[in-house]
Structure formats: structure tokens, C-alpha cells
mmCIF file of C-alpha atoms in Angstrom:
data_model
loop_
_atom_site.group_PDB
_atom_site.id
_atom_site.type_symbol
_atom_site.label_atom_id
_atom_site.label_comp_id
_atom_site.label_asym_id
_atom_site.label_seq_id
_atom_site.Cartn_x
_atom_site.Cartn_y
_atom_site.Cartn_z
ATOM 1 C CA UNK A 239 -9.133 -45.655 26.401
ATOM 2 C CA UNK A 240 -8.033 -46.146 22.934
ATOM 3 C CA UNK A 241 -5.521 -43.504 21.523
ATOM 4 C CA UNK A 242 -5.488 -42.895 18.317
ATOM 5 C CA UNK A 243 -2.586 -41.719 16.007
ATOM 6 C CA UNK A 244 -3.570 -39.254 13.389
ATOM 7 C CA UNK A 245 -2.358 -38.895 9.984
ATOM 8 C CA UNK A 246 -0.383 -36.101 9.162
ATOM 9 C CA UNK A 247 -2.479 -35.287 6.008
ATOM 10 C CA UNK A 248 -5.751 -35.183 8.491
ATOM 11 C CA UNK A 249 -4.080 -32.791 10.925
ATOM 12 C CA UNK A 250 -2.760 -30.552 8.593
ATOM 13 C CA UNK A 251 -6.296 -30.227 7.599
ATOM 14 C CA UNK A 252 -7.405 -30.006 10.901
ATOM 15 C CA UNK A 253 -5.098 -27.451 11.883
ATOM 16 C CA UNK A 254 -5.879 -25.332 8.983
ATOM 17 C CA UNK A 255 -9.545 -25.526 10.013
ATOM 18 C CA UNK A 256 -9.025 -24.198 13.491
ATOM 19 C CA UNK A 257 -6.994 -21.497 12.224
ATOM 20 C CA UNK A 258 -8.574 -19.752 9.410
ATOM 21 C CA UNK A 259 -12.066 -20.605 9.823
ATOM 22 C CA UNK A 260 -13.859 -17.017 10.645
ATOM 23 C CA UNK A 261 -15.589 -18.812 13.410
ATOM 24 C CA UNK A 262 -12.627 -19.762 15.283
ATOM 25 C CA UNK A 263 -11.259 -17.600 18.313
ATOM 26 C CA UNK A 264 -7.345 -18.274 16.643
ATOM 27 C CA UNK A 265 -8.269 -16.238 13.707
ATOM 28 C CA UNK A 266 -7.856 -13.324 16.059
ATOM 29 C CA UNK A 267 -4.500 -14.324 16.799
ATOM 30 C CA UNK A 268 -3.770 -14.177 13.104
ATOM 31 C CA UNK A 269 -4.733 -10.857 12.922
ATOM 32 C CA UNK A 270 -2.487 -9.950 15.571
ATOM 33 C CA UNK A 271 0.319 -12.109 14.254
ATOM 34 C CA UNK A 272 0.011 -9.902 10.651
ATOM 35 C CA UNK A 273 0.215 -6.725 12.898
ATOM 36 C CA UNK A 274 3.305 -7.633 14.835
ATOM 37 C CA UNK A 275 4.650 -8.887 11.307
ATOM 38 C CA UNK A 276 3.899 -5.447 9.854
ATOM 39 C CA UNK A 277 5.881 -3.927 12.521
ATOM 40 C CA UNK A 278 8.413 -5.264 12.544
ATOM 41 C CA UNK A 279 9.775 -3.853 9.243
ATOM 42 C CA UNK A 280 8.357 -0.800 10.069
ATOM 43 C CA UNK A 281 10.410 -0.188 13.403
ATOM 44 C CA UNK A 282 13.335 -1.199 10.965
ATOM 45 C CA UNK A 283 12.405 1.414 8.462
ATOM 46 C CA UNK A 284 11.999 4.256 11.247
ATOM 47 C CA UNK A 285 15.616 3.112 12.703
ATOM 48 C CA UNK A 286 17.552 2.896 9.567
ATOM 49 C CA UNK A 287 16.112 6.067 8.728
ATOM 50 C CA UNK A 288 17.410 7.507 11.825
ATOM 51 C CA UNK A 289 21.039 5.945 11.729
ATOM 52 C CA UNK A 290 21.057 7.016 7.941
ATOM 53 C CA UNK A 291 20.373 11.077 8.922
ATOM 54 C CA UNK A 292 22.743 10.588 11.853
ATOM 55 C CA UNK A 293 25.833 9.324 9.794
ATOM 56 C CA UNK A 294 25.025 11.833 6.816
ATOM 57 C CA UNK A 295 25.281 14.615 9.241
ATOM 58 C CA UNK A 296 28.394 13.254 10.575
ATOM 59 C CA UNK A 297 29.366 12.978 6.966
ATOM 60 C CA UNK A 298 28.992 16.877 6.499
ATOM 61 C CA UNK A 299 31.245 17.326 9.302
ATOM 62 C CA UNK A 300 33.879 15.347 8.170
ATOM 63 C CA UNK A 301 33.243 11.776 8.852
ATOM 64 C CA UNK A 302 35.439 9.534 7.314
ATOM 65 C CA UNK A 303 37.754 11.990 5.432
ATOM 66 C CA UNK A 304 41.331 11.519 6.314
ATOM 67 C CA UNK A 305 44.243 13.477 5.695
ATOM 68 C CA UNK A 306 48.050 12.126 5.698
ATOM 69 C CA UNK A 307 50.639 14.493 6.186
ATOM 70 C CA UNK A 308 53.808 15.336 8.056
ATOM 71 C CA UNK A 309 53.522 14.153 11.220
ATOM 72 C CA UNK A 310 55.332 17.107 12.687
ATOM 73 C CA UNK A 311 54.351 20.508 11.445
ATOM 74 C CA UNK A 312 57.799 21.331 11.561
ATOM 75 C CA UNK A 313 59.252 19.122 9.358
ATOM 76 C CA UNK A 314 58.734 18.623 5.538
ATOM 77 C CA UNK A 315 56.514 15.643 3.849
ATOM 78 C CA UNK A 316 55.928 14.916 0.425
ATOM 79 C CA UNK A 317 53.881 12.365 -0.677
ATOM 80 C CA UNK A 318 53.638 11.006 -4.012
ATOM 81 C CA UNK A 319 50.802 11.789 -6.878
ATOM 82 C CA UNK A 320 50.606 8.342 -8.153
ATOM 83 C CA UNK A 321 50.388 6.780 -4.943
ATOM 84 C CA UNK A 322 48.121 9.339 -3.503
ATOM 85 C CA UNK A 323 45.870 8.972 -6.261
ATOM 86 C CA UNK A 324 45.857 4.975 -6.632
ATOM 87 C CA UNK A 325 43.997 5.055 -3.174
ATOM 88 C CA UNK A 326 41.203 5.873 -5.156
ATOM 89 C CA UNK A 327 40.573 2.656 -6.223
ATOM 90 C CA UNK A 328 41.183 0.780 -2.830
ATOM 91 C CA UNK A 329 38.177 -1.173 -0.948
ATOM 92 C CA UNK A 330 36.096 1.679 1.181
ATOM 93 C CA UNK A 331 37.560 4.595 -0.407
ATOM 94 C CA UNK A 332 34.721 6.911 -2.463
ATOM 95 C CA UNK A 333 37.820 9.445 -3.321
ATOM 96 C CA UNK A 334 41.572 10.067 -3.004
ATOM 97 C CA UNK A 335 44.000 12.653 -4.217
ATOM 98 C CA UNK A 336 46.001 15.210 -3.554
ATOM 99 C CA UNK A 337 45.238 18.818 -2.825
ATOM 100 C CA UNK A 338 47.681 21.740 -3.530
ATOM 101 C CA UNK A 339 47.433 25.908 -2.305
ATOM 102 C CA UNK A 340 47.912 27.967 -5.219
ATOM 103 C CA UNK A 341 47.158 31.209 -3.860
ATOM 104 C CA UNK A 342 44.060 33.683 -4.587
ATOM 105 C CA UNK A 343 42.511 35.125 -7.992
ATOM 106 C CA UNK A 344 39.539 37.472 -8.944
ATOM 107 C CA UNK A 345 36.401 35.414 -10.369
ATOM 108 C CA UNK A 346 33.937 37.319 -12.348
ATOM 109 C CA UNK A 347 30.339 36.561 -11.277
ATOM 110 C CA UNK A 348 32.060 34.849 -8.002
ATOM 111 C CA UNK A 349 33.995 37.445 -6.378
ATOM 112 C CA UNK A 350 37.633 38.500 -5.419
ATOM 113 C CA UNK A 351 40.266 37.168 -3.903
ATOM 114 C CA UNK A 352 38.956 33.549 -4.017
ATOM 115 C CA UNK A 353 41.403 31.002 -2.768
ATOM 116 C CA UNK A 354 42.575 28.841 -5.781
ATOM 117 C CA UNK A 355 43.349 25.211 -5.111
ATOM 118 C CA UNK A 356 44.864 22.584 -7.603
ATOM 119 C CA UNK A 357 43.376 18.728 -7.432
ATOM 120 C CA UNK A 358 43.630 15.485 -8.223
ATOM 121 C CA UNK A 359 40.612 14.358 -10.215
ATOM 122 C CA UNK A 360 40.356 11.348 -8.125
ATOM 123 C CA UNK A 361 39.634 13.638 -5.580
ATOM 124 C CA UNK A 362 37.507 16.096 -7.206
ATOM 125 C CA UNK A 363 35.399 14.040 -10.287
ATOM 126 C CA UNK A 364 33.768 17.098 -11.745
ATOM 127 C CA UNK A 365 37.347 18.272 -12.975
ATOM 128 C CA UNK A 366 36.815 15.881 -15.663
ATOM 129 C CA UNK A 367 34.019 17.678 -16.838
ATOM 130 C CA UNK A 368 35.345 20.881 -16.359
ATOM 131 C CA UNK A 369 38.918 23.330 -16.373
ATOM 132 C CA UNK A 370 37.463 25.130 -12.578
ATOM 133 C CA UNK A 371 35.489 23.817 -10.240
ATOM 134 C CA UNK A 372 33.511 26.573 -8.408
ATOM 135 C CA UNK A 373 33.306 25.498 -4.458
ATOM 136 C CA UNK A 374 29.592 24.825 -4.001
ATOM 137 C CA UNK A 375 28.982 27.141 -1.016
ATOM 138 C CA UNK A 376 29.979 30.565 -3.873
ATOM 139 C CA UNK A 377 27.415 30.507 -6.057
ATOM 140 C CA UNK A 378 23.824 28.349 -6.859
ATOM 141 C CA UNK A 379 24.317 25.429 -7.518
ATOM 142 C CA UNK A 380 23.854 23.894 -10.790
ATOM 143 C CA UNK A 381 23.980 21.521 -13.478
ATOM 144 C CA UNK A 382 24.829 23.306 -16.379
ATOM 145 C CA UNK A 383 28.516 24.275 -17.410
ATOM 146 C CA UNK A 384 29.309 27.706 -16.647
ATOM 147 C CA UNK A 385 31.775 30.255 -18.120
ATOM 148 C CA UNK A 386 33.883 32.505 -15.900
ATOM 149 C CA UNK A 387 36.271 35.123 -16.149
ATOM 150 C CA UNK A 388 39.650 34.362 -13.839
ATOM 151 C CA UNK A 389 41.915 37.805 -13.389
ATOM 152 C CA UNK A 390 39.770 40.297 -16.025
ATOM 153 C CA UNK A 391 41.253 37.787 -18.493
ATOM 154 C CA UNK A 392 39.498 38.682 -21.625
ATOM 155 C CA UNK A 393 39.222 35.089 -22.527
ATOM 156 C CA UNK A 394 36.124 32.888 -20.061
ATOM 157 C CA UNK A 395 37.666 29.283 -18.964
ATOM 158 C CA UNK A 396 34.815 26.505 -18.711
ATOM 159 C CA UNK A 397 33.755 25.739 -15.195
ATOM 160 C CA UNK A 398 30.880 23.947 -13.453
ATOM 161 C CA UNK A 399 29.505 24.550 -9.876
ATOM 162 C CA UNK A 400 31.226 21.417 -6.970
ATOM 163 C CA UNK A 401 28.958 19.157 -5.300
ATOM 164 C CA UNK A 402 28.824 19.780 -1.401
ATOM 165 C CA UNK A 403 32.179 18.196 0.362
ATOM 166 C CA UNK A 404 32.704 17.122 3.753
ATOM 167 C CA UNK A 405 34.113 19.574 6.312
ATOM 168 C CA UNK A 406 37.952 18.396 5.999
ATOM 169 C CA UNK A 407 38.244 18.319 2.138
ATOM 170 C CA UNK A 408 37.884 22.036 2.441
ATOM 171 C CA UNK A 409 37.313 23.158 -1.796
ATOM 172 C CA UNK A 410 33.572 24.375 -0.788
ATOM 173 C CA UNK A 411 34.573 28.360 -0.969
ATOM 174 C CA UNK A 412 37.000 27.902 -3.580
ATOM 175 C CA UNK A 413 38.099 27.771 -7.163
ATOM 176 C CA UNK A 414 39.425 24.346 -8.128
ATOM 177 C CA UNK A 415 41.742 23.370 -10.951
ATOM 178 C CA UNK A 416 43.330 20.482 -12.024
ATOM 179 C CA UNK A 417 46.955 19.651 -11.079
ATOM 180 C CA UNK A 418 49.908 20.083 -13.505
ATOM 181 C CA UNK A 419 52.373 17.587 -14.933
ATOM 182 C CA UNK A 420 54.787 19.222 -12.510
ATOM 183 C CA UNK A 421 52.608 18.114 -9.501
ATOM 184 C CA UNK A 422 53.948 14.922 -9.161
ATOM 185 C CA UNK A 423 54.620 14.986 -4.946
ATOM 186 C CA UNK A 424 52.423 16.883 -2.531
ATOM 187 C CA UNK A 425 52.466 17.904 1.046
ATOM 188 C CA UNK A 426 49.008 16.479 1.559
ATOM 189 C CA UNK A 427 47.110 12.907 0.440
ATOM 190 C CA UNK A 428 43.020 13.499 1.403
ATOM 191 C CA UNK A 429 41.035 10.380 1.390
ATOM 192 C CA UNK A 430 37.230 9.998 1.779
ATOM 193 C CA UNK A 431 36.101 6.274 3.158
ATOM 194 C CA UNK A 432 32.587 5.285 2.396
ATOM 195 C CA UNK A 433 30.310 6.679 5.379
ATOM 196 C CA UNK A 434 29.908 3.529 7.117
ATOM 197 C CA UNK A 435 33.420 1.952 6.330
ATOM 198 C CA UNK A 436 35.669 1.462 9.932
ATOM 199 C CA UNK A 437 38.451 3.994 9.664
ATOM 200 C CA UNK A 438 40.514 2.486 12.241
ATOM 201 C CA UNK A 439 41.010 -0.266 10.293
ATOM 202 C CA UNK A 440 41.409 0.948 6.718
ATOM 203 C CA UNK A 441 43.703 3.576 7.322
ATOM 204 C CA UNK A 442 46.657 1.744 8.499
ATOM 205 C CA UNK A 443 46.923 -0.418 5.422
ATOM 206 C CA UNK A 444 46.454 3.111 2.855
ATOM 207 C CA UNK A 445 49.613 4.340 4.952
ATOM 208 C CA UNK A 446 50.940 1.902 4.194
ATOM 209 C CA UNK A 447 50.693 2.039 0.490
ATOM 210 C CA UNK A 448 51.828 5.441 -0.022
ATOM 211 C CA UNK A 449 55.217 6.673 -1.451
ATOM 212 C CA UNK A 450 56.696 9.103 0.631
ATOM 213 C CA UNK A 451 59.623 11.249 0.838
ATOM 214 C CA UNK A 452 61.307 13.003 3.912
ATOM 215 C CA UNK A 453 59.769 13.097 7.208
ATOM 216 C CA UNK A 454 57.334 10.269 8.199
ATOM 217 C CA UNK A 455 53.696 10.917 8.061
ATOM 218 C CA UNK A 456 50.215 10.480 10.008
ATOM 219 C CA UNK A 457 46.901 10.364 9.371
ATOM 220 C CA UNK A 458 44.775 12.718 10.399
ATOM 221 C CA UNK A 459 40.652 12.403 10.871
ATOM 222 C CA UNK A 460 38.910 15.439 9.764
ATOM 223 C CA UNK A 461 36.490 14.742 12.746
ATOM 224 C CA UNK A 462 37.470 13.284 16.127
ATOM 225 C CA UNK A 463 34.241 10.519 17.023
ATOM 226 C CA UNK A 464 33.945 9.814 20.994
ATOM 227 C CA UNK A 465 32.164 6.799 19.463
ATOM 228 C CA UNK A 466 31.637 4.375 16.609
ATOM 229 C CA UNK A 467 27.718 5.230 15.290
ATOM 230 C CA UNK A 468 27.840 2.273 13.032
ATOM 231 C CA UNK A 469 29.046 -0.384 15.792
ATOM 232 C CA UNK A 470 26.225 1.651 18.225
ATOM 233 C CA UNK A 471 23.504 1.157 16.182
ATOM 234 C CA UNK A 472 24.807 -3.079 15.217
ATOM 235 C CA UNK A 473 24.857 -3.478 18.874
ATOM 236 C CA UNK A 474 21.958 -1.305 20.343
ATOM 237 C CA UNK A 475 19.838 -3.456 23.009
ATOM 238 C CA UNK A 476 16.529 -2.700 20.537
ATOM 239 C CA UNK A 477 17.634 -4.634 17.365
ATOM 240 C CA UNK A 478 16.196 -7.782 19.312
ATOM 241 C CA UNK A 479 12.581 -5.905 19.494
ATOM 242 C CA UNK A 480 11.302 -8.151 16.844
ATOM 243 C CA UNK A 481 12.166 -11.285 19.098
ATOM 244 C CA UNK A 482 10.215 -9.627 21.631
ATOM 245 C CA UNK A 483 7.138 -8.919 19.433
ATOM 246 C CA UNK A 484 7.545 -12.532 18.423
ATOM 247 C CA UNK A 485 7.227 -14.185 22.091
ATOM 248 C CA UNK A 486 4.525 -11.648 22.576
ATOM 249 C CA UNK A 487 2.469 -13.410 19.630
ATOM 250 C CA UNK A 488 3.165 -16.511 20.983
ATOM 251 C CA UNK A 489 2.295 -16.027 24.633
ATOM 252 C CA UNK A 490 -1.283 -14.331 22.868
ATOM 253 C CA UNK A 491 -1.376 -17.883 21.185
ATOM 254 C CA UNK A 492 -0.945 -20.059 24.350
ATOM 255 C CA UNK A 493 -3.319 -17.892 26.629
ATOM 256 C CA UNK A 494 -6.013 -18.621 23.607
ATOM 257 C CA UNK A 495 -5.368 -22.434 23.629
ATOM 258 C CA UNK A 496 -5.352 -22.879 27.232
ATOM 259 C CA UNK A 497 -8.869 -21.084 27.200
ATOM 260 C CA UNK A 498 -10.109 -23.156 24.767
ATOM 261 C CA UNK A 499 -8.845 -26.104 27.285
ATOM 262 C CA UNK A 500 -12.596 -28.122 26.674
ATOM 263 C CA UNK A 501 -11.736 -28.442 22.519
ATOM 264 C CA UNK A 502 -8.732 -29.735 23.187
ATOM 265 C CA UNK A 503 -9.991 -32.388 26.311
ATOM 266 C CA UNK A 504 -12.849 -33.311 23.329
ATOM 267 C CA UNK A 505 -10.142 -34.477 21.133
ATOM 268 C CA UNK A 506 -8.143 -36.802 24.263
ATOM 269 C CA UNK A 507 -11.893 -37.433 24.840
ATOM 270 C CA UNK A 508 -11.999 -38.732 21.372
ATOM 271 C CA UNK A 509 -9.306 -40.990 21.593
ATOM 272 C CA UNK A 510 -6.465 -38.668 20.243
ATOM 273 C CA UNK A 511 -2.942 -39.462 21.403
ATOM 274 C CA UNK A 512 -0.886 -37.291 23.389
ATOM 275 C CA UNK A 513 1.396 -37.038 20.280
ATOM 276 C CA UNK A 514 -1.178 -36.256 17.674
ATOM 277 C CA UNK A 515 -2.606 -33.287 19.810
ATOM 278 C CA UNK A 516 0.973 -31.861 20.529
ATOM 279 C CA UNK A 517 1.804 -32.306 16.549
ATOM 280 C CA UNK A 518 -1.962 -30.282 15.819
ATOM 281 C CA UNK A 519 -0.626 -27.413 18.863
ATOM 282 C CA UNK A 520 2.988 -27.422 16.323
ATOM 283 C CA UNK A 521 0.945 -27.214 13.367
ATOM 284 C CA UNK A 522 -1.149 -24.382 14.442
ATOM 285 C CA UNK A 523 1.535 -22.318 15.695
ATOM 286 C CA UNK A 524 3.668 -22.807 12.343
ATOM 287 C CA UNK A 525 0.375 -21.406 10.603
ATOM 288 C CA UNK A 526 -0.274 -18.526 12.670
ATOM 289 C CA UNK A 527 3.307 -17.553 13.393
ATOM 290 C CA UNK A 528 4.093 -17.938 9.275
ATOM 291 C CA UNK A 529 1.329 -15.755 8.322
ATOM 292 C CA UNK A 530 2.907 -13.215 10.663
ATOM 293 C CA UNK A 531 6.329 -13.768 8.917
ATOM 294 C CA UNK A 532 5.053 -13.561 5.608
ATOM 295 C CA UNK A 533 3.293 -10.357 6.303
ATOM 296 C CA UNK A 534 6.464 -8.944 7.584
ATOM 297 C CA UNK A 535 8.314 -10.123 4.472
ATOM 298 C CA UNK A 536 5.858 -8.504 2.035
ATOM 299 C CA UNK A 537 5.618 -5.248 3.906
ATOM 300 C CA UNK A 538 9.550 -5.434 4.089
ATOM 301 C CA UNK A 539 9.596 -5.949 -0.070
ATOM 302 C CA UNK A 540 7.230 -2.559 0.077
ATOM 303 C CA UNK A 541 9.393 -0.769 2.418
ATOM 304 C CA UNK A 542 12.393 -1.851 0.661
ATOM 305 C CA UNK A 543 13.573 1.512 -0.427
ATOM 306 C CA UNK A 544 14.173 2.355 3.216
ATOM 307 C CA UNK A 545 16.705 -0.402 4.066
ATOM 308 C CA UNK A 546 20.649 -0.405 2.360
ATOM 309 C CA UNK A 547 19.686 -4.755 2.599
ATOM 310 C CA UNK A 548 16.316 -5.703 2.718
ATOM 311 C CA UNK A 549 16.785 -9.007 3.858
ATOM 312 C CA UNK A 550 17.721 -7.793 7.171
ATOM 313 C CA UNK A 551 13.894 -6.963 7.975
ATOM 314 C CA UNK A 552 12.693 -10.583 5.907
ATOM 315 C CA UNK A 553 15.166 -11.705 8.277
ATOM 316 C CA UNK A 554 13.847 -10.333 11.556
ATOM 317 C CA UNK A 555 10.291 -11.397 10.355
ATOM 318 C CA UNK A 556 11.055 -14.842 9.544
ATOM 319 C CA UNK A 557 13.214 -14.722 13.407
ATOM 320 C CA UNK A 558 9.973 -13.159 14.808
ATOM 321 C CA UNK A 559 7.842 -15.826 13.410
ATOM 322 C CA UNK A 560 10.239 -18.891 14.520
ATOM 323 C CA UNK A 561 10.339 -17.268 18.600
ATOM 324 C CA UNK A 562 6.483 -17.143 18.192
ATOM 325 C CA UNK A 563 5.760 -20.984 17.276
ATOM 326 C CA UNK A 564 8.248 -22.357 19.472
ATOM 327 C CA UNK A 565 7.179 -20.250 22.280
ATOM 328 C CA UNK A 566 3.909 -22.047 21.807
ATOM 329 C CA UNK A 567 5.180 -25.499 21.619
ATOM 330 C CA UNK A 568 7.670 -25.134 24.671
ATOM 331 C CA UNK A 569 4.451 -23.498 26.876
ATOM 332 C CA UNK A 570 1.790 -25.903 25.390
ATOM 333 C CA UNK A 571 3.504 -29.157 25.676
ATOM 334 C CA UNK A 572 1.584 -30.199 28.900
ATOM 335 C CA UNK A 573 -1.925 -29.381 27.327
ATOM 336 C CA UNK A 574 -0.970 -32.609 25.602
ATOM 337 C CA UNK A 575 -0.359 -34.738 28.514
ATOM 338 C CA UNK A 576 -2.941 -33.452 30.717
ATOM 339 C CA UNK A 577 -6.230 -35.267 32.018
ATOM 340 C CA UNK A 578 -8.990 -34.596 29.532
ATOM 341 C CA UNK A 579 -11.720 -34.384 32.922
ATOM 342 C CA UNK A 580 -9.206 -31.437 33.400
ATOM 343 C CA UNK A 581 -8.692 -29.433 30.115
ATOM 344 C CA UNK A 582 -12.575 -29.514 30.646
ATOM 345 C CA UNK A 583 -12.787 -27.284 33.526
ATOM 346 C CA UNK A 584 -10.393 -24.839 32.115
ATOM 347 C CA UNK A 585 -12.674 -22.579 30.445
#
């Protein structure tokens, strides 16, 4: 028997024939490739989702917020403004100052004996807008600028209602002011890291920054974590679902082809080469896996919002797509080098 080598051109065509043509039993499987496509960003959107809730509720309980101060309770520590405050502007840090007592006062429209703590406006932003910050769990919160009354002094001092902190920075049932020209050391540096930043390894290098006078110093986590969230959810054993979903598409894709065994022993029958029908499998499974990757990239661009990189899911699609055409080669490849008398009989 004569074997005959196709063009490329001519099975391209051909491939695109089998695939998309209404009649043909693979346009099933690209239906099912577009729904495992879809999915995938989906079951990234849910996850993210989940991790995002998790780590802002570790956030309000004081994730990420370190304090450095004496390590012995005993001793004295003061650490200097400047330094304290240039953290601010270090890689990972959202905030950094320092935070000083300054006893209680009366607040009209507040209440009394509210505890009255001076800041660093690298610390606490609003001060710049403001002379008082009012801690946000006193009063409603709000936008506007308020006036208040501090000791039944007859004259009202500008002040505007704090954003929620994290447990550990501690202003959120007080009255904050800024610091004085005389508050050039403190006894306490806070820092907030971004929420997913690794604290274990930016804290040592913003201790080692700091100025500090007498005793040595430590830094202290606001909240103790048994475990690292972020490095839980990088490594979790279901970030490799989408490879799953993809070998599931192709195994759908090699059951279809081996029960469509006759078409393929009418093209050997025909004269086609071993090569040309295991190119025409290839080409078939790049189409039908690449529609399922370029659903999962266009309903990743729609659920974009939902992701802090949406690229990851294109990503995962694009992987998903890949594990689905070359599971179809790799289980294929002896369609291609069988007897044509019997691809007939497998029906």
C-alpha cells in the first residue's frame, strides 16, 4: 500500500473540519473543553476569595503589626523618632511610627476619661488631615471633619473619626494627637507589613535599621501564627486542580477517537501515512484543548477583579490546555501505527 504524506496546509484544514463541524462527535468535546476552561478561573476566583477573607481577618487581629521594644520589661529602651519613622518607607511596610501614652482627657460628644495617645503621622495618616484623631470604635464613623471639645475647653480643636486598626496598634478607643518637637526618642517603634508580606524575614533587617539607646530591643508580633496562611495556600495540594481538569479533557478526547477507530482506519485505508494521521490526532487536540484555554483566559479577563494577578488563572488555563493535548498525543500515538483491518472493528 501506498502511504501518502499530507501537506500541512490540507491537515490543518482537515483537522479543523473534524473539529468544529456540528456534525462531528469532537464538537462535544469542545463543549466540554470550554466548560473545564470556564472552571478553572472560577475555582481560582472562589479560592482567592477565601484566602483574601482569611488573611483580612487575621489582619484585624493583628497580623503583621510588629512592635520593637525593650526586650526586658525591666530595663529602659528608647528608640529613635527619625529612625522609627523612616521604616515607613521600607519595602512591605504600609505604616511605621512611634506611639507615646499621654494620659486621659474629657471629649465632648465622645466621653470621659478617654485615653490620649501622641503619634507619628507615618503611623497614623489621618493626623495630617486633622489636630485629633478620634479611635474609630468611639463614635460613627465618618468622612467629614469634626469639631470637639477636649477638657470643657471653650475653644473646639479640629478632629476627624480613625479608620479601623489592627488589634496591636491599639488607637481604636482613643484620642490621637500628633507628637511634639520634644518627641524625638520613644519607648515603642509599631510597624504594620503589608498583609501578605513574610514577617520573619522583614523584621530582622528593620531592627536592624533602627537607632536605639540603652537596653537592646525585640520585636514583638501583635499575633502569634501556628502557621504561615500565605505559604499554606502557595503550597495547598488543590492549586494543581486545573492540571487535573486538563488530563480529564484529554482522556474525554482519546476515549472519542478510539471510538471513532473506523474514520481513522478509512484514512490508513486511504493511503495516509502513519505520520500524517499522528500530525491530524496533534492538530486536533491543539484545537480542542486551545479553545478550552482561551475560554479560560476570557472568563479569567471577566473575573479579573477577583484575582490580586490575573495572569495566574490565564496561566492555569493555558497549563490546563497544554496537559489536555499532550495527554492526547502520548495516549493516541498507537492509533497511528495500528492495522487499519483493526481500527475497523473498534467501534
Amino acid at each position: 500500500m501506498t502511504h501518502n504524506e499530507w501537506k500541512l496546509g490540507y491537515l490543518a484544514r482537515e483537522a479543523v473540519r473534524n473539529v468544529f463541524d456540528l456534525r462531528s462527535r469532537m464538537y462535544l468535546l469542545v463543549v466540554l473543553q470550554v466548560l473545564l476552561g470556564v472552571a478553572v478561573p472560577t475555582l481560582l476566583a472562589f479560592e482567592t476569595q477565601a484566602f483574601e477573607a482569611r488573611i483580612a481577618s487575621l489582619t484585624e487581629q493583628g497580623r503583621n503589626v510588629i512592635a520593637f521594644q525593650s526586650s526586658d520589661p525591666n530595663t529602659t529602651s528608647l528608640i529613635s523618632r527619625a529612625s522609627c519613622e523612616g521604616l515607613a518607607s521600607k519595602p512591605g511596610v504600609v505604616a511605621a511610627g512611634l506611639l507615646i501614652p499621654a494620659g486621659s482627657v474629657d471629649v465632648s460628644a465622645v466621653g470621659d476619661s478617654i485615653p490620649l495617645l501622641r503619634a507619628s503621622s507615618t503611623l497614623i495618616p489621618q493626623l495630617g488631615e486633622a489636630a485629633v484623631v478620634i479611635g474609630a470604635s468611639l463614635t460613627t464613623p465618618s468622612s467629614k471633619t469634626q469639631e470637639v471639645i477636649v477638657n470643657s475647653n471653650a475653644s473646639p480643636i479640629s478632629a476627624v473619626v480613625g479608620l479601623n486598626q489592627p488589634a496591636g496598634i491599639g488607637t481604636n478607643s482613643a484620642l490621637v494627637i500628633g507628637l511634639t518637637a520634644r518627641d524625638r526618642w520613644g519607648a515603642q517603634c509599631l510597624v504594620r507589613l503589608q498583609p501578605y508580606a513574610e514577617a520573619t524575614t522583614i523584621t530582622p533587617a528593620l531592627e536592624s535599621t533602627l537607632v536605639v539607646s540603652g537596653a537592646p530591643i525585640s520585636a514583638l508580633p501583635a499575633l502569634q501564627e501556628p502557621d504561615d496562611p500565605v505559604a499554606e495556600f502557595l503550597q495547598r495540594a488543590d492549586r494543581f486542580f486545573p492540571l487535573l481538569l486538563g488530563l480529564v479533557g484529554g482522556i474525554s478526547m482519546v476515549i472519542s477517537l478510539r471510538l471513532q477507530g473506523s474514520e481513522v482506519a478509512v484514512y490508513r485505508l486511504a493511503g495516509t501515512s502513519s505520520r500524517s494521521i499522528l500530525l491530524l490526532i496533534a492538530l486536533q487536540a491543539t484545537l480542542v484543548s486551545g479553545v478550552g484555554a482561551l475560554a479560560g483566559a476570557a472568563a479569567s479577563v471577566v473575573l479579573s477583579a477577583f484575582y490580586p494577578d490575573p495572569s495566574v488563572p490565564i496561566l492555569w488555563s493555558v497549563a490546563m490546555g497544554a496537559v489536555s493535548a499532550i495527554a492526547v498525543v502520548a495516549l493516541s500515538v498507537d492509533l497511528a501505527f495500528r492495522r487499519p483491518t483493526d481500527l475497523a472493528k473498534d467501534r
